[in-house]
Amino acid sequence: MSSGRGNILRDRDLLHLLVDYEDFLERYGFAKAFYVDYLFLFTPDFRQAFEYDIDLQLTEEVFAMFESGKPNVHYDFEKMVVDPAFRNAVEELMFIHSGSVMWRKRISARVDEIRQNLADSQR
């Protein structure tokens, strides 16, 4: 679609699905940027109640350390309970997560619909 050669597709239903999918991905890009910016607003308050003794980058090594029990993680559960900023951050981060999951499910549904159209057209 981005090459501008969508007119070579004879199947108009497929063309419509692909145009819709491309438009949806563009809108998702704006939503994702919003979610990422919003995420960083609440991360400091969320991180106030726990600390790690390692720099957590999501790598295979970090996951392996968690599985082996090596990283030293300290949670301040009392602070989590009484700190309104922490509780608000949790609520906002859950909102971000839910919104992101909703977008991803809708993307997957569109991909499934395109795949189904392609499968039907080959019969």
Short mmCIF file of N, CA and C in Angstrom, two decimals:
data_model
loop_
_atom_site.label_atom_id
_atom_site.label_comp_id
_atom_site.label_asym_id
_atom_site.label_seq_id
_atom_site.Cartn_x
_atom_site.Cartn_y
_atom_site.Cartn_z
N MET A 1 0.83 -1.19 0.00
CA MET A 1 0.00 0.00 0.00
C MET A 1 0.87 1.25 0.00
N SER A 2 1.91 1.24 0.80
CA SER A 2 2.75 2.44 0.91
C SER A 2 3.50 2.74 -0.38
N SER A 3 3.62 1.76 -1.26
CA SER A 3 4.30 2.02 -2.54
C SER A 3 3.38 2.72 -3.52
N GLY A 4 2.09 2.81 -3.19
CA GLY A 4 1.15 3.45 -4.08
C GLY A 4 0.68 2.55 -5.21
N ARG A 5 0.94 1.25 -5.09
CA ARG A 5 0.58 0.33 -6.16
C ARG A 5 -0.56 -0.60 -5.77
N GLY A 6 -1.43 -0.12 -4.90
CA GLY A 6 -2.56 -0.92 -4.48
C GLY A 6 -3.51 -1.26 -5.62
N ASN A 7 -3.44 -0.47 -6.69
CA ASN A 7 -4.35 -0.70 -7.82
C ASN A 7 -4.05 -2.00 -8.57
N ILE A 8 -2.92 -2.65 -8.28
CA ILE A 8 -2.63 -3.91 -8.96
C ILE A 8 -3.41 -5.08 -8.36
N LEU A 9 -4.03 -4.85 -7.20
CA LEU A 9 -4.85 -5.90 -6.58
C LEU A 9 -6.22 -5.93 -7.24
N ARG A 10 -6.59 -7.08 -7.70
CA ARG A 10 -7.91 -7.25 -8.33
C ARG A 10 -9.01 -7.45 -7.29
N ASP A 11 -8.64 -8.03 -6.16
CA ASP A 11 -9.60 -8.31 -5.11
C ASP A 11 -9.85 -7.02 -4.31
N ARG A 12 -10.99 -6.40 -4.55
CA ARG A 12 -11.31 -5.12 -3.91
C ARG A 12 -11.53 -5.28 -2.40
N ASP A 13 -12.05 -6.44 -1.98
CA ASP A 13 -12.22 -6.67 -0.55
C ASP A 13 -10.86 -6.70 0.15
N LEU A 14 -9.90 -7.38 -0.46
CA LEU A 14 -8.56 -7.43 0.11
C LEU A 14 -7.93 -6.05 0.11
N LEU A 15 -8.10 -5.31 -0.98
CA LEU A 15 -7.56 -3.95 -1.05
C LEU A 15 -8.14 -3.10 0.08
N HIS A 16 -9.45 -3.20 0.30
CA HIS A 16 -10.09 -2.44 1.37
C HIS A 16 -9.51 -2.84 2.73
N LEU A 17 -9.35 -4.14 2.96
CA LEU A 17 -8.78 -4.61 4.24
C LEU A 17 -7.37 -4.09 4.45
N LEU A 18 -6.56 -4.09 3.38
CA LEU A 18 -5.17 -3.62 3.50
C LEU A 18 -5.10 -2.12 3.75
N VAL A 19 -5.95 -1.36 3.07
CA VAL A 19 -6.00 0.09 3.29
C VAL A 19 -6.43 0.38 4.72
N ASP A 20 -7.46 -0.34 5.18
CA ASP A 20 -7.94 -0.17 6.55
C ASP A 20 -6.85 -0.53 7.56
N TYR A 21 -6.13 -1.61 7.30
CA TYR A 21 -5.05 -2.05 8.19
C TYR A 21 -3.94 -1.00 8.25
N GLU A 22 -3.55 -0.48 7.11
CA GLU A 22 -2.49 0.54 7.08
C GLU A 22 -2.91 1.78 7.85
N ASP A 23 -4.16 2.20 7.66
CA ASP A 23 -4.69 3.36 8.38
C ASP A 23 -4.71 3.09 9.88
N PHE A 24 -5.12 1.87 10.25
CA PHE A 24 -5.18 1.51 11.66
C PHE A 24 -3.79 1.53 12.29
N LEU A 25 -2.79 1.02 11.57
CA LEU A 25 -1.42 1.03 12.10
C LEU A 25 -0.91 2.45 12.29
N GLU A 26 -1.29 3.34 11.40
CA GLU A 26 -0.88 4.74 11.56
C GLU A 26 -1.50 5.34 12.82
N ARG A 27 -2.79 5.07 13.03
CA ARG A 27 -3.45 5.56 14.24
C ARG A 27 -2.85 4.93 15.49
N TYR A 28 -2.49 3.64 15.39
CA TYR A 28 -1.84 2.97 16.52
C TYR A 28 -0.51 3.65 16.85
N GLY A 29 0.21 4.09 15.84
CA GLY A 29 1.48 4.78 16.08
C GLY A 29 1.29 6.01 16.95
N PHE A 30 0.23 6.77 16.70
CA PHE A 30 -0.05 7.95 17.53
C PHE A 30 -0.44 7.53 18.94
N ALA A 31 -1.28 6.49 19.04
CA ALA A 31 -1.69 6.01 20.36
C ALA A 31 -0.50 5.48 21.14
N LYS A 32 0.38 4.75 20.47
CA LYS A 32 1.55 4.19 21.14
C LYS A 32 2.44 5.31 21.67
N ALA A 33 2.64 6.35 20.87
CA ALA A 33 3.45 7.49 21.33
C ALA A 33 2.82 8.13 22.56
N PHE A 34 1.49 8.27 22.56
CA PHE A 34 0.79 8.81 23.72
C PHE A 34 1.02 7.94 24.94
N TYR A 35 0.84 6.62 24.77
CA TYR A 35 1.01 5.70 25.90
C TYR A 35 2.44 5.75 26.45
N VAL A 36 3.42 5.80 25.58
CA VAL A 36 4.81 5.84 26.05
C VAL A 36 5.08 7.12 26.82
N ASP A 37 4.62 8.25 26.29
CA ASP A 37 4.80 9.52 27.00
C ASP A 37 4.08 9.50 28.35
N TYR A 38 2.88 8.97 28.36
CA TYR A 38 2.07 8.89 29.58
C TYR A 38 2.72 7.96 30.59
N LEU A 39 3.29 6.88 30.11
CA LEU A 39 3.96 5.91 30.96
C LEU A 39 5.06 6.55 31.78
N PHE A 40 5.86 7.39 31.13
CA PHE A 40 6.99 8.01 31.82
C PHE A 40 6.55 9.01 32.89
N LEU A 41 5.32 9.50 32.81
CA LEU A 41 4.83 10.40 33.86
C LEU A 41 4.65 9.68 35.19
N PHE A 42 4.27 8.40 35.13
CA PHE A 42 3.92 7.67 36.35
C PHE A 42 4.98 6.68 36.82
N THR A 43 5.96 6.42 36.00
CA THR A 43 7.00 5.46 36.38
C THR A 43 7.76 5.88 37.65
N PRO A 44 8.14 7.15 37.81
CA PRO A 44 8.87 7.51 39.05
C PRO A 44 8.08 7.21 40.32
N ASP A 45 6.79 7.55 40.35
CA ASP A 45 5.99 7.27 41.55
C ASP A 45 5.82 5.78 41.77
N PHE A 46 5.72 5.04 40.68
CA PHE A 46 5.60 3.59 40.79
C PHE A 46 6.88 2.98 41.33
N ARG A 47 8.01 3.44 40.86
CA ARG A 47 9.30 2.86 41.26
C ARG A 47 9.73 3.26 42.67
N GLN A 48 9.03 4.20 43.30
CA GLN A 48 9.39 4.64 44.65
C GLN A 48 9.27 3.52 45.69
N ALA A 49 8.42 2.55 45.42
CA ALA A 49 8.13 1.52 46.42
C ALA A 49 8.97 0.26 46.27
N PHE A 50 9.86 0.23 45.31
CA PHE A 50 10.73 -0.93 45.17
C PHE A 50 12.02 -0.51 44.49
N GLU A 51 13.02 -1.34 44.68
CA GLU A 51 14.30 -1.06 44.03
C GLU A 51 14.98 -2.37 43.66
N TYR A 52 15.78 -2.30 42.64
CA TYR A 52 16.54 -3.44 42.17
C TYR A 52 18.02 -3.11 42.33
N ASP A 53 18.82 -4.12 42.59
CA ASP A 53 20.25 -3.87 42.71
C ASP A 53 20.98 -4.06 41.39
N ILE A 54 20.21 -4.17 40.32
CA ILE A 54 20.80 -4.29 38.99
C ILE A 54 20.09 -3.32 38.07
N ASP A 55 20.73 -2.96 36.99
CA ASP A 55 20.11 -2.13 35.97
C ASP A 55 19.22 -3.03 35.12
N LEU A 56 17.93 -2.88 35.26
CA LEU A 56 17.02 -3.79 34.59
C LEU A 56 16.79 -3.38 33.13
N GLN A 57 17.43 -4.06 32.27
CA GLN A 57 17.15 -3.98 30.84
C GLN A 57 16.57 -5.34 30.48
N LEU A 58 15.54 -5.35 29.66
CA LEU A 58 14.87 -6.62 29.34
C LEU A 58 15.72 -7.42 28.36
N THR A 59 16.63 -8.18 28.93
CA THR A 59 17.52 -9.01 28.14
C THR A 59 17.40 -10.45 28.62
N GLU A 60 17.95 -11.36 27.84
CA GLU A 60 17.94 -12.77 28.23
C GLU A 60 18.67 -12.98 29.55
N GLU A 61 19.74 -12.22 29.76
CA GLU A 61 20.52 -12.36 31.00
C GLU A 61 19.69 -11.98 32.22
N VAL A 62 18.91 -10.90 32.09
CA VAL A 62 18.09 -10.47 33.22
C VAL A 62 17.02 -11.51 33.53
N PHE A 63 16.37 -12.04 32.48
CA PHE A 63 15.36 -13.07 32.71
C PHE A 63 15.98 -14.30 33.36
N ALA A 64 17.18 -14.66 32.93
CA ALA A 64 17.86 -15.82 33.50
C ALA A 64 18.17 -15.56 34.98
N MET A 65 18.58 -14.33 35.32
CA MET A 65 18.88 -14.02 36.73
C MET A 65 17.61 -14.12 37.58
N PHE A 66 16.48 -13.66 37.06
CA PHE A 66 15.24 -13.76 37.82
C PHE A 66 14.87 -15.22 38.03
N GLU A 67 15.04 -16.03 37.02
CA GLU A 67 14.71 -17.45 37.14
C GLU A 67 15.62 -18.14 38.15
N SER A 68 16.86 -17.69 38.23
CA SER A 68 17.80 -18.32 39.16
C SER A 68 17.68 -17.73 40.57
N GLY A 69 16.93 -16.64 40.71
CA GLY A 69 16.75 -16.01 42.02
C GLY A 69 17.90 -15.10 42.41
N LYS A 70 18.80 -14.77 41.49
CA LYS A 70 19.97 -13.96 41.82
C LYS A 70 19.69 -12.48 42.05
N PRO A 71 18.82 -11.84 41.28
CA PRO A 71 18.69 -10.39 41.52
C PRO A 71 18.11 -10.11 42.89
N ASN A 72 18.58 -9.05 43.47
CA ASN A 72 18.14 -8.66 44.79
C ASN A 72 17.09 -7.56 44.61
N VAL A 73 15.85 -7.89 44.88
CA VAL A 73 14.75 -6.96 44.70
C VAL A 73 14.17 -6.64 46.06
N HIS A 74 13.98 -5.38 46.33
CA HIS A 74 13.44 -4.93 47.61
C HIS A 74 12.11 -4.22 47.36
N TYR A 75 11.06 -4.73 47.99
CA TYR A 75 9.75 -4.12 47.88
C TYR A 75 9.37 -3.51 49.22
N ASP A 76 8.85 -2.31 49.18
CA ASP A 76 8.34 -1.66 50.39
C ASP A 76 6.82 -1.75 50.35
N PHE A 77 6.30 -2.88 50.85
CA PHE A 77 4.86 -3.11 50.76
C PHE A 77 4.07 -2.11 51.59
N GLU A 78 4.63 -1.68 52.71
CA GLU A 78 3.93 -0.69 53.52
C GLU A 78 3.76 0.60 52.74
N LYS A 79 4.80 1.01 52.04
CA LYS A 79 4.71 2.23 51.24
C LYS A 79 3.69 2.06 50.12
N MET A 80 3.67 0.87 49.51
CA MET A 80 2.71 0.61 48.44
C MET A 80 1.28 0.81 48.94
N VAL A 81 1.02 0.40 50.17
CA VAL A 81 -0.33 0.47 50.72
C VAL A 81 -0.72 1.91 51.06
N VAL A 82 0.20 2.67 51.64
CA VAL A 82 -0.17 3.99 52.16
C VAL A 82 0.12 5.15 51.21
N ASP A 83 0.93 4.94 50.21
CA ASP A 83 1.34 6.03 49.33
C ASP A 83 0.31 6.26 48.22
N PRO A 84 -0.43 7.37 48.27
CA PRO A 84 -1.44 7.61 47.24
C PRO A 84 -0.83 7.81 45.85
N ALA A 85 0.38 8.34 45.79
CA ALA A 85 1.04 8.53 44.49
C ALA A 85 1.36 7.17 43.85
N PHE A 86 1.78 6.21 44.68
CA PHE A 86 2.05 4.86 44.17
C PHE A 86 0.75 4.23 43.67
N ARG A 87 -0.29 4.30 44.48
CA ARG A 87 -1.56 3.69 44.08
C ARG A 87 -2.11 4.33 42.80
N ASN A 88 -1.97 5.64 42.69
CA ASN A 88 -2.41 6.33 41.48
C ASN A 88 -1.57 5.88 40.28
N ALA A 89 -0.26 5.75 40.49
CA ALA A 89 0.62 5.29 39.41
C ALA A 89 0.22 3.90 38.95
N VAL A 90 -0.09 3.01 39.89
CA VAL A 90 -0.52 1.65 39.52
C VAL A 90 -1.78 1.72 38.67
N GLU A 91 -2.73 2.53 39.10
CA GLU A 91 -3.99 2.65 38.35
C GLU A 91 -3.74 3.20 36.94
N GLU A 92 -2.91 4.21 36.83
CA GLU A 92 -2.62 4.80 35.52
C GLU A 92 -1.84 3.82 34.63
N LEU A 93 -0.90 3.11 35.21
CA LEU A 93 -0.13 2.13 34.43
C LEU A 93 -1.02 0.98 33.98
N MET A 94 -2.00 0.61 34.80
CA MET A 94 -2.95 -0.42 34.37
C MET A 94 -3.80 0.09 33.21
N PHE A 95 -4.19 1.37 33.26
CA PHE A 95 -4.93 1.98 32.15
C PHE A 95 -4.10 1.93 30.86
N ILE A 96 -2.83 2.28 30.96
CA ILE A 96 -1.94 2.24 29.80
C ILE A 96 -1.83 0.82 29.26
N HIS A 97 -1.64 -0.12 30.16
CA HIS A 97 -1.52 -1.52 29.74
C HIS A 97 -2.80 -2.00 29.05
N SER A 98 -3.94 -1.70 29.64
CA SER A 98 -5.21 -2.12 29.06
C SER A 98 -5.42 -1.51 27.68
N GLY A 99 -5.11 -0.24 27.54
CA GLY A 99 -5.24 0.41 26.25
C GLY A 99 -4.32 -0.20 25.21
N SER A 100 -3.11 -0.47 25.60
CA SER A 100 -2.15 -1.08 24.68
C SER A 100 -2.59 -2.47 24.25
N VAL A 101 -3.08 -3.25 25.21
CA VAL A 101 -3.56 -4.60 24.89
C VAL A 101 -4.74 -4.52 23.93
N MET A 102 -5.64 -3.57 24.15
CA MET A 102 -6.80 -3.41 23.27
C MET A 102 -6.34 -3.12 21.83
N TRP A 103 -5.39 -2.22 21.66
CA TRP A 103 -4.89 -1.90 20.33
C TRP A 103 -4.27 -3.13 19.69
N ARG A 104 -3.47 -3.87 20.46
CA ARG A 104 -2.80 -5.06 19.90
C ARG A 104 -3.82 -6.12 19.49
N LYS A 105 -4.87 -6.29 20.27
CA LYS A 105 -5.91 -7.26 19.91
C LYS A 105 -6.61 -6.85 18.62
N ARG A 106 -6.85 -5.56 18.49
CA ARG A 106 -7.51 -5.08 17.27
C ARG A 106 -6.60 -5.23 16.05
N ILE A 107 -5.31 -5.04 16.23
CA ILE A 107 -4.36 -5.27 15.14
C ILE A 107 -4.38 -6.74 14.75
N SER A 108 -4.33 -7.62 15.75
CA SER A 108 -4.35 -9.07 15.48
C SER A 108 -5.63 -9.47 14.75
N ALA A 109 -6.76 -8.89 15.15
CA ALA A 109 -8.03 -9.21 14.49
C ALA A 109 -7.99 -8.80 13.02
N ARG A 110 -7.39 -7.66 12.73
CA ARG A 110 -7.29 -7.22 11.33
C ARG A 110 -6.37 -8.14 10.53
N VAL A 111 -5.26 -8.55 11.14
CA VAL A 111 -4.35 -9.48 10.47
C VAL A 111 -5.07 -10.80 10.19
N ASP A 112 -5.81 -11.29 11.16
CA ASP A 112 -6.57 -12.53 10.97
C ASP A 112 -7.58 -12.39 9.83
N GLU A 113 -8.23 -11.25 9.75
CA GLU A 113 -9.21 -11.02 8.69
C GLU A 113 -8.54 -11.00 7.31
N ILE A 114 -7.38 -10.37 7.23
CA ILE A 114 -6.62 -10.35 5.97
C ILE A 114 -6.20 -11.77 5.59
N ARG A 115 -5.69 -12.52 6.55
CA ARG A 115 -5.29 -13.89 6.28
C ARG A 115 -6.47 -14.74 5.81
N GLN A 116 -7.61 -14.57 6.47
CA GLN A 116 -8.79 -15.31 6.07
C GLN A 116 -9.21 -14.95 4.64
N ASN A 117 -9.15 -13.68 4.32
CA ASN A 117 -9.48 -13.25 2.96
C ASN A 117 -8.54 -13.87 1.94
N LEU A 118 -7.26 -13.89 2.27
CA LEU A 118 -6.29 -14.51 1.36
C LEU A 118 -6.55 -16.01 1.20
N ALA A 119 -6.86 -16.68 2.30
CA ALA A 119 -7.14 -18.12 2.24
C ALA A 119 -8.39 -18.39 1.41
N ASP A 120 -9.42 -17.57 1.61
CA ASP A 120 -10.67 -17.74 0.86
C ASP A 120 -10.45 -17.49 -0.63
N SER A 121 -9.60 -16.54 -0.95
CA SER A 121 -9.39 -16.21 -2.36
C SER A 121 -8.58 -17.27 -3.10
N GLN A 122 -7.88 -18.12 -2.35
CA GLN A 122 -7.07 -19.18 -2.99
C GLN A 122 -7.86 -20.45 -3.17
N ARG A 123 -9.09 -20.48 -2.74
CA ARG A 123 -9.94 -21.68 -2.89
C ARG A 123 -10.60 -21.70 -4.22
#
